[in-house]
Short mmCIF file of C-alpha atoms and ligand atoms in Angstrom, two decimals:
data_model
loop_
_atom_site.label_atom_id
_atom_site.label_comp_id
_atom_site.label_asym_id
_atom_site.label_seq_id
_atom_site.Cartn_x
_atom_site.Cartn_y
_atom_site.Cartn_z
CA MET A 23 -22.67 -2.89 28.59
CA ASP A 24 -19.42 -2.67 29.37
CA TYR A 25 -17.01 -0.39 27.44
CA LEU A 26 -13.36 -0.18 27.00
CA ILE A 27 -11.58 2.48 25.80
CA THR A 28 -8.67 4.32 24.58
CA GLY A 29 -8.94 7.43 23.61
CA ALA A 30 -11.12 8.24 25.54
CA THR A 31 -9.68 11.28 26.60
CA GLY A 32 -9.35 13.29 22.90
CA PHE A 33 -12.60 15.16 20.78
CA ILE A 34 -13.96 12.22 19.94
CA GLY A 35 -13.68 9.91 22.96
CA ARG A 36 -15.28 13.79 25.34
CA HIS A 37 -18.46 13.49 23.51
CA LEU A 38 -18.82 10.10 23.51
CA VAL A 39 -17.90 9.32 26.85
CA PRO A 40 -21.09 11.01 28.64
CA LYS A 41 -23.82 9.76 25.89
CA LEU A 42 -22.14 6.40 26.74
CA LEU A 43 -22.49 6.84 30.60
CA ALA A 44 -25.75 8.92 29.88
CA ALA A 45 -27.19 5.76 28.38
CA GLY A 46 -26.67 3.63 31.56
CA ASN A 47 -23.42 1.79 30.17
CA GLU A 48 -19.94 1.49 32.27
CA VAL A 49 -17.69 2.15 30.62
CA ASN A 50 -13.40 2.02 31.17
CA TYR A 51 -11.18 4.10 30.04
CA LEU A 52 -7.07 3.29 29.05
CA ALA A 53 -5.13 6.55 29.01
CA ARG A 54 -1.53 7.69 29.99
CA ARG A 55 -3.15 9.76 32.57
CA ARG A 56 -6.11 10.37 34.15
CA SER A 57 -8.74 13.08 32.88
CA ALA A 58 -9.87 16.25 34.86
CA SER A 59 -12.20 16.92 32.38
CA LEU A 60 -13.88 13.02 32.21
CA ASP A 61 -17.05 11.96 34.22
CA SER A 62 -15.51 10.35 37.42
CA ARG A 63 -18.20 7.63 36.88
CA ALA A 64 -15.49 6.65 34.03
CA ALA A 65 -12.85 4.15 35.56
CA PHE A 66 -9.06 5.14 35.13
CA HIS A 67 -6.62 2.91 33.78
CA LEU A 68 -3.27 3.73 33.43
CA TRP A 69 -1.48 2.30 30.05
CA ASN A 70 1.68 3.24 28.60
CA PRO A 71 1.47 2.68 25.25
CA GLY A 72 4.77 1.23 24.73
CA GLU A 73 3.46 -2.05 27.08
CA PRO A 74 0.99 -4.23 27.02
CA PRO A 75 -2.92 -2.52 28.43
CA PRO A 76 -2.82 -4.19 31.63
CA LEU A 77 -6.26 -5.89 30.72
CA ASP A 78 -6.13 -8.50 34.27
CA SER A 79 -7.35 -5.16 35.76
CA VAL A 80 -10.00 -4.09 34.13
CA PRO A 81 -13.69 -5.79 34.79
CA THR A 82 -15.39 -8.02 31.73
CA VAL A 83 -15.31 -5.69 28.91
CA ASP A 84 -18.60 -6.41 26.14
CA ILE A 85 -17.01 -3.81 23.38
CA VAL A 86 -14.35 -2.15 23.09
CA MET A 87 -13.05 1.34 20.68
CA ASN A 88 -10.04 1.78 19.92
CA LEU A 89 -9.41 6.00 19.31
CA ALA A 90 -5.45 6.75 20.53
CA GLY A 91 -3.47 7.94 18.17
CA GLU A 92 -1.04 11.08 18.16
CA PRO A 93 -2.67 13.51 16.36
CA VAL A 94 -1.28 13.69 12.72
CA ALA A 95 -2.49 17.47 12.50
CA GLN A 96 0.95 19.13 12.77
CA ARG A 97 4.10 19.29 11.57
CA TRP A 98 5.79 15.79 11.07
CA THR A 99 9.15 15.44 11.76
CA GLN A 100 10.56 12.35 11.71
CA PRO A 101 9.55 11.47 15.31
CA VAL A 102 6.06 12.96 14.49
CA LYS A 103 5.77 10.25 12.16
CA ARG A 104 6.73 7.79 14.37
CA ARG A 105 4.57 8.73 17.09
CA ILE A 106 1.87 8.68 15.01
CA TYR A 107 2.35 5.13 14.13
CA GLU A 108 4.50 3.95 16.99
CA SER A 109 1.18 4.87 18.84
CA ARG A 110 -1.59 3.46 16.15
CA VAL A 111 -0.09 0.79 14.99
CA ASP A 112 1.82 -1.05 17.61
CA ALA A 113 -0.74 -0.12 20.00
CA THR A 114 -3.34 -2.00 18.52
CA ARG A 115 -1.15 -4.98 18.06
CA ARG A 116 -0.80 -4.89 21.72
CA LEU A 117 -4.67 -3.85 22.58
CA VAL A 118 -5.48 -6.90 20.80
CA SER A 119 -2.84 -9.45 21.43
CA ALA A 120 -4.02 -9.00 25.47
CA ILE A 121 -7.41 -9.00 24.16
CA GLU A 122 -6.73 -12.62 23.08
CA ARG A 123 -5.01 -13.66 26.13
CA LEU A 124 -8.08 -12.89 28.05
CA ARG A 125 -10.66 -15.52 29.23
CA HIS A 126 -13.73 -13.46 28.98
CA LYS A 127 -13.19 -12.19 25.54
CA PRO A 128 -15.52 -9.00 24.19
CA SER A 129 -17.83 -10.19 21.59
CA VAL A 130 -17.21 -6.26 19.53
CA LEU A 131 -14.03 -4.32 18.49
CA ILE A 132 -14.59 -1.03 16.93
CA SER A 133 -10.93 0.81 16.25
CA ALA A 134 -10.95 4.17 14.66
CA SER A 135 -8.88 4.14 10.69
CA ALA A 136 -9.76 7.55 8.85
CA THR A 137 -10.44 8.46 5.49
CA GLY A 138 -6.80 9.15 4.59
CA TYR A 139 -6.95 5.16 4.14
CA TYR A 140 -7.85 6.01 0.55
CA GLY A 141 -5.01 8.52 -0.61
CA ASP A 142 -5.68 11.25 -3.32
CA ARG A 143 -8.16 10.40 -5.75
CA SER A 144 -9.56 13.12 -8.06
CA ASP A 145 -13.80 13.13 -8.86
CA GLU A 146 -13.39 9.82 -8.22
CA ILE A 147 -16.29 8.11 -5.75
CA ILE A 148 -15.26 6.55 -3.35
CA THR A 149 -16.83 3.48 -1.21
CA GLU A 150 -15.73 0.68 1.66
CA THR A 151 -14.70 -1.52 -1.68
CA SER A 152 -12.25 1.03 -3.16
CA ALA A 153 -8.82 0.56 -3.61
CA ARG A 154 -6.63 2.36 -0.72
CA GLY A 155 -3.76 5.30 -1.73
CA HIS A 156 0.06 4.84 -1.67
CA ASP A 157 0.92 7.83 0.69
CA PHE A 158 1.96 7.56 4.18
CA LEU A 159 -1.57 7.76 5.48
CA ALA A 160 -3.05 5.61 3.29
CA GLY A 161 -0.15 2.90 4.74
CA LEU A 162 -0.68 3.76 7.99
CA CYS A 163 -4.12 3.52 7.68
CA ALA A 164 -3.94 0.26 6.50
CA GLN A 165 -1.67 -1.36 9.10
CA TRP A 166 -3.80 -0.18 11.41
CA GLU A 167 -6.70 -1.25 10.27
CA GLN A 168 -5.15 -4.71 10.17
CA GLU A 169 -3.67 -4.77 13.76
CA ALA A 170 -7.29 -4.58 14.47
CA LEU A 171 -8.53 -7.32 12.30
CA ARG A 172 -6.56 -9.78 13.77
CA ALA A 173 -8.69 -9.72 16.45
CA LYS A 174 -11.58 -11.76 14.50
CA GLU A 175 -9.44 -13.86 14.47
CA PHE A 176 -10.63 -15.35 18.02
CA GLY A 177 -14.19 -14.19 17.67
CA LEU A 178 -14.41 -9.98 17.64
CA ARG A 179 -16.50 -8.91 15.87
CA VAL A 180 -14.45 -6.37 13.85
CA VAL A 181 -15.73 -2.60 12.63
CA LEU A 182 -13.11 -0.11 11.58
CA LEU A 183 -14.41 3.10 11.30
CA ARG A 184 -12.77 5.04 8.23
CA ILE A 185 -13.33 8.57 9.63
CA ALA A 186 -13.70 11.77 7.61
CA PRO A 187 -12.56 15.14 9.44
CA VAL A 188 -14.58 15.28 12.36
CA LEU A 189 -16.31 19.10 12.61
CA GLY A 190 -17.49 20.47 16.22
CA ARG A 191 -17.34 22.67 18.05
CA ASP A 192 -14.69 22.41 20.19
CA GLY A 193 -12.08 20.42 18.87
CA GLY A 194 -10.56 18.56 15.43
CA MET A 195 -10.47 20.96 11.94
CA LEU A 196 -13.22 23.12 12.55
CA ALA A 197 -12.19 24.44 15.71
CA LYS A 198 -8.98 25.17 14.18
CA ILE A 199 -10.16 27.19 11.22
CA LEU A 200 -12.61 29.61 12.67
CA PRO A 201 -9.86 31.75 14.43
CA VAL A 202 -8.87 32.66 10.32
CA PHE A 203 -12.91 32.46 8.74
CA ARG A 204 -13.64 34.32 11.87
CA SER A 205 -11.32 37.02 11.06
CA GLY A 206 -12.43 37.66 7.83
CA LEU A 207 -9.01 35.92 6.18
CA GLY A 208 -10.77 32.81 5.19
CA GLY A 209 -10.12 31.04 1.72
CA ARG A 210 -10.24 27.91 -0.37
CA LEU A 211 -6.98 26.16 0.15
CA ALA A 212 -4.42 25.50 -3.48
CA GLY A 213 -7.29 25.84 -6.07
CA GLY A 214 -10.20 24.65 -3.84
CA LYS A 215 -11.21 21.42 -6.80
CA GLN A 216 -10.23 18.65 -4.47
CA TRP A 217 -12.86 16.96 -2.87
CA MET A 218 -13.58 16.77 1.39
CA PRO A 219 -15.36 14.16 3.28
CA TRP A 220 -16.71 15.82 6.90
CA ILE A 221 -18.81 14.76 9.03
CA HIS A 222 -20.99 16.11 12.54
CA ILE A 223 -19.63 15.08 16.04
CA GLU A 224 -22.99 13.78 16.27
CA ASP A 225 -23.11 11.85 13.47
CA LEU A 226 -20.25 10.00 14.23
CA ILE A 227 -20.60 9.67 18.02
CA ASN A 228 -24.35 7.83 17.08
CA ILE A 229 -22.13 5.68 13.71
CA LEU A 230 -19.65 5.03 16.50
CA LEU A 231 -23.04 3.67 18.65
CA PHE A 232 -24.50 1.96 16.17
CA SER A 233 -21.37 0.13 15.05
CA ALA A 234 -21.88 -1.00 18.62
CA GLU A 235 -25.67 -2.68 18.40
CA THR A 236 -25.86 -3.62 14.98
CA PRO A 237 -24.57 -7.03 14.63
CA ASN A 238 -24.35 -7.32 11.34
CA VAL A 239 -21.99 -4.29 10.80
CA GLU A 240 -18.19 -5.00 10.39
CA GLY A 241 -15.23 -4.58 7.63
CA PRO A 242 -14.73 -1.06 7.02
CA LEU A 243 -17.30 1.56 7.50
CA ASN A 244 -17.68 4.85 5.73
CA ALA A 245 -17.99 7.41 9.04
CA THR A 246 -18.45 10.59 6.50
CA SER A 247 -21.56 12.56 5.86
CA PRO A 248 -23.65 11.53 2.25
CA GLN A 249 -22.81 14.87 0.90
CA PRO A 250 -18.60 15.26 0.28
CA VAL A 251 -18.33 18.73 -1.01
CA THR A 252 -15.38 20.44 -2.99
CA ASN A 253 -13.04 23.12 -0.80
CA ALA A 254 -14.44 25.89 -2.42
CA ALA A 255 -17.48 25.09 -1.63
CA PHE A 256 -16.64 24.43 1.84
CA THR A 257 -15.05 27.70 1.65
CA HIS A 258 -17.92 29.48 1.29
CA ALA A 259 -20.81 27.93 3.28
CA LEU A 260 -18.26 28.30 5.87
CA GLY A 261 -17.49 32.11 4.97
CA ARG A 262 -21.78 32.41 4.81
CA ALA A 263 -22.46 30.25 7.65
CA LEU A 264 -20.25 33.03 9.96
CA HIS A 265 -21.67 36.21 7.46
CA ARG A 266 -17.70 36.65 6.86
CA PRO A 267 -15.84 37.21 3.71
CA ALA A 268 -13.58 34.26 2.88
CA LEU A 269 -12.46 35.26 -0.50
CA PHE A 270 -8.76 33.61 -0.09
CA SER A 271 -6.78 31.72 -2.25
CA VAL A 272 -3.69 29.97 -0.04
CA PRO A 273 -1.49 28.14 -3.08
CA GLN A 274 0.64 25.09 -2.48
CA PHE A 275 3.83 26.80 -2.20
CA ALA A 276 2.26 28.54 1.18
CA LEU A 277 0.96 25.69 2.57
CA ARG A 278 3.99 23.67 1.79
CA LEU A 279 6.23 26.48 3.64
CA ALA A 280 3.89 26.54 6.42
CA PHE A 281 2.45 22.51 7.47
CA GLY A 282 5.88 20.54 5.27
CA GLU A 283 5.05 16.63 4.22
CA LEU A 284 1.14 17.50 5.87
CA ALA A 285 0.49 20.04 3.02
CA ARG A 286 0.35 17.05 0.79
CA TYR A 287 -3.12 15.91 2.69
CA MET A 288 -4.41 19.08 3.67
CA THR A 289 -5.02 19.02 -0.66
CA ALA A 290 -5.82 15.89 -1.39
CA SER A 291 -9.37 15.26 -3.40
CA GLN A 292 -11.51 12.12 -1.37
CA ARG A 293 -15.36 12.67 -2.55
CA VAL A 294 -15.84 9.77 0.30
CA ILE A 295 -19.86 8.16 0.69
CA PRO A 296 -20.72 5.86 3.46
CA GLU A 297 -22.05 3.75 0.93
CA ALA A 298 -21.96 0.49 4.08
CA ALA A 299 -23.46 2.81 6.58
CA LEU A 300 -27.22 3.87 4.74
CA ALA A 301 -27.45 0.44 3.69
CA ALA A 302 -26.89 -1.17 7.14
CA GLY A 303 -30.04 1.53 7.74
CA PHE A 304 -28.10 4.57 9.44
CA ARG A 305 -29.31 7.88 9.16
CA PHE A 306 -27.49 10.87 8.91
CA LYS A 307 -28.85 14.24 11.27
CA TYR A 308 -26.61 16.24 9.55
CA PRO A 309 -26.35 15.01 6.11
CA ASP A 310 -25.64 18.51 4.62
CA LEU A 311 -23.00 20.47 4.55
CA ALA A 312 -24.61 23.77 5.55
CA GLY A 313 -26.65 22.58 8.01
CA ALA A 314 -24.15 20.71 10.15
CA LEU A 315 -22.59 23.88 10.10
CA ARG A 316 -25.80 26.20 11.66
CA ASN A 317 -26.16 23.76 14.48
CA LEU A 318 -22.03 24.21 15.41
CA LEU A 319 -21.98 27.77 14.98
CA GLU A 320 -24.80 29.72 15.24
N1 NAP B 412 -10.60 14.23 15.24
C1 NAP B 412 -11.10 14.07 13.61
O1 NAP B 412 -11.83 14.71 12.55
C2 NAP B 412 -10.50 12.29 13.14
C3 NAP B 412 -10.70 11.98 11.22
C4 NAP B 412 -10.14 10.83 11.52
C5 NAP B 412 -9.72 9.49 11.81
N2 NAP B 412 -9.76 10.41 13.58
C6 NAP B 412 -9.17 9.88 13.95
O2 NAP B 412 -9.97 8.96 15.82
C7 NAP B 412 -9.47 9.05 16.81
C8 NAP B 412 -9.96 9.81 18.13
O3 NAP B 412 -9.29 11.10 16.90
P1 NAP B 412 -9.36 12.60 17.95
O4 NAP B 412 -9.87 13.43 17.35
O5 NAP B 412 -10.61 12.26 19.40
O6 NAP B 412 -7.96 12.99 19.12
P2 NAP B 412 -7.07 13.32 19.70
O7 NAP B 412 -8.34 14.47 20.50
O8 NAP B 412 -6.05 13.95 18.78
O9 NAP B 412 -7.08 12.56 20.68
C9 NAP B 412 -6.42 10.78 20.94
C10 NAP B 412 -6.19 9.88 22.52
O10 NAP B 412 -4.93 10.23 21.54
C11 NAP B 412 -4.26 9.30 22.71
N3 NAP B 412 -3.13 9.87 22.68
C12 NAP B 412 -2.37 10.93 21.60
N4 NAP B 412 -0.84 10.61 20.90
C13 NAP B 412 -1.13 9.29 21.46
C14 NAP B 412 0.59 8.98 21.67
N5 NAP B 412 1.80 9.68 21.37
N6 NAP B 412 0.46 8.10 22.14
C15 NAP B 412 -0.78 6.96 22.68
N7 NAP B 412 -1.72 7.63 22.55
C16 NAP B 412 -2.03 9.26 22.48
C17 NAP B 412 -4.60 10.97 24.03
O11 NAP B 412 -5.19 10.09 25.11
P3 NAP B 412 -4.22 9.75 26.31
O12 NAP B 412 -3.15 10.97 26.03
O13 NAP B 412 -5.23 10.43 27.48
O14 NAP B 412 -3.08 8.47 26.30
C18 NAP B 412 -5.70 11.10 22.83
O15 NAP B 412 -7.24 11.58 24.63
C19 NAP B 412 -8.03 9.36 16.12
O16 NAP B 412 -6.96 7.96 16.06
C20 NAP B 412 -7.82 9.91 14.70
O17 NAP B 412 -6.18 9.76 14.22
C21 NAP B 412 -10.22 11.50 13.80
#
């Protein structure tokens, strides 16, 4: 199969590309610059996301995976929020419009979204049919998904992956908090009662491949382990896996001082389950947190 990927140079893309190449696929990626760390068999195509992507220069593609976006885990100034929005909503609009103009269209578009779609939901169990939230991230995800869904109008199967925070050694949330926990200074955030969805990087890559290969999968798919945990349970499990105490508790006001508006999203409660993926037959290799952390940390 011929794949076209945006965001291939990021944390998720760096795990995805080797898997696709090893399975004998052709990989093309659209990026702002060539990545020295990606396998040179992956073909680079320069894309300034403020302009239409140059799909004329890309050979015939079967499957598009759309993973690009300005990092969300940073202090949100107005320019940062604008980049977070434009690099997802506007860039996806340009990508889909360019696909529409192709004579030989791909059959599938798998587009990233996030569990942030659901907002802050206390103890409610959230599936793909749950309503969206009403904050900045929820609105962003909803508009990002709407832009991707337009590809359905001209015949593509569109999968919207609502991705939970991804656990991996070399990126995402875990890599950021590990130094604090390793030094014994880890702890709960704002009381720790809030639910945290999460997914092991290997399961996420497998959901991406499963979405590409399974013809009846379409629409929103929660890419999250079937066992969300509270932040207190996550803190305990991580301290245990590292053989370090994790007794601290960081109050909301301190988070707000350090992270500004983002703090509210760091403590949002989202008890999300992957109902659609399980119903479609996807099996998680790392359904429970202790097993996932053992694999990643030992
Ligand atoms: N990792 C997670 O825990 C997680 C959770 C939920 C959702 N997601 C979503 O999944 C997607 C991939 O995540 P990731 O962790 O792999 O992201 P990442 O490591 O931050 O990389 C994403 C890619 O986006 C491109 N990018 C960054 N800033 C950009 C900008 N201002 N304009 C245009 N492109 C930009 C970069 O590609 P180039 O520099 O090559 O152009 C980068 O390689 C993202 O959309 C993210 O929001 C991730």
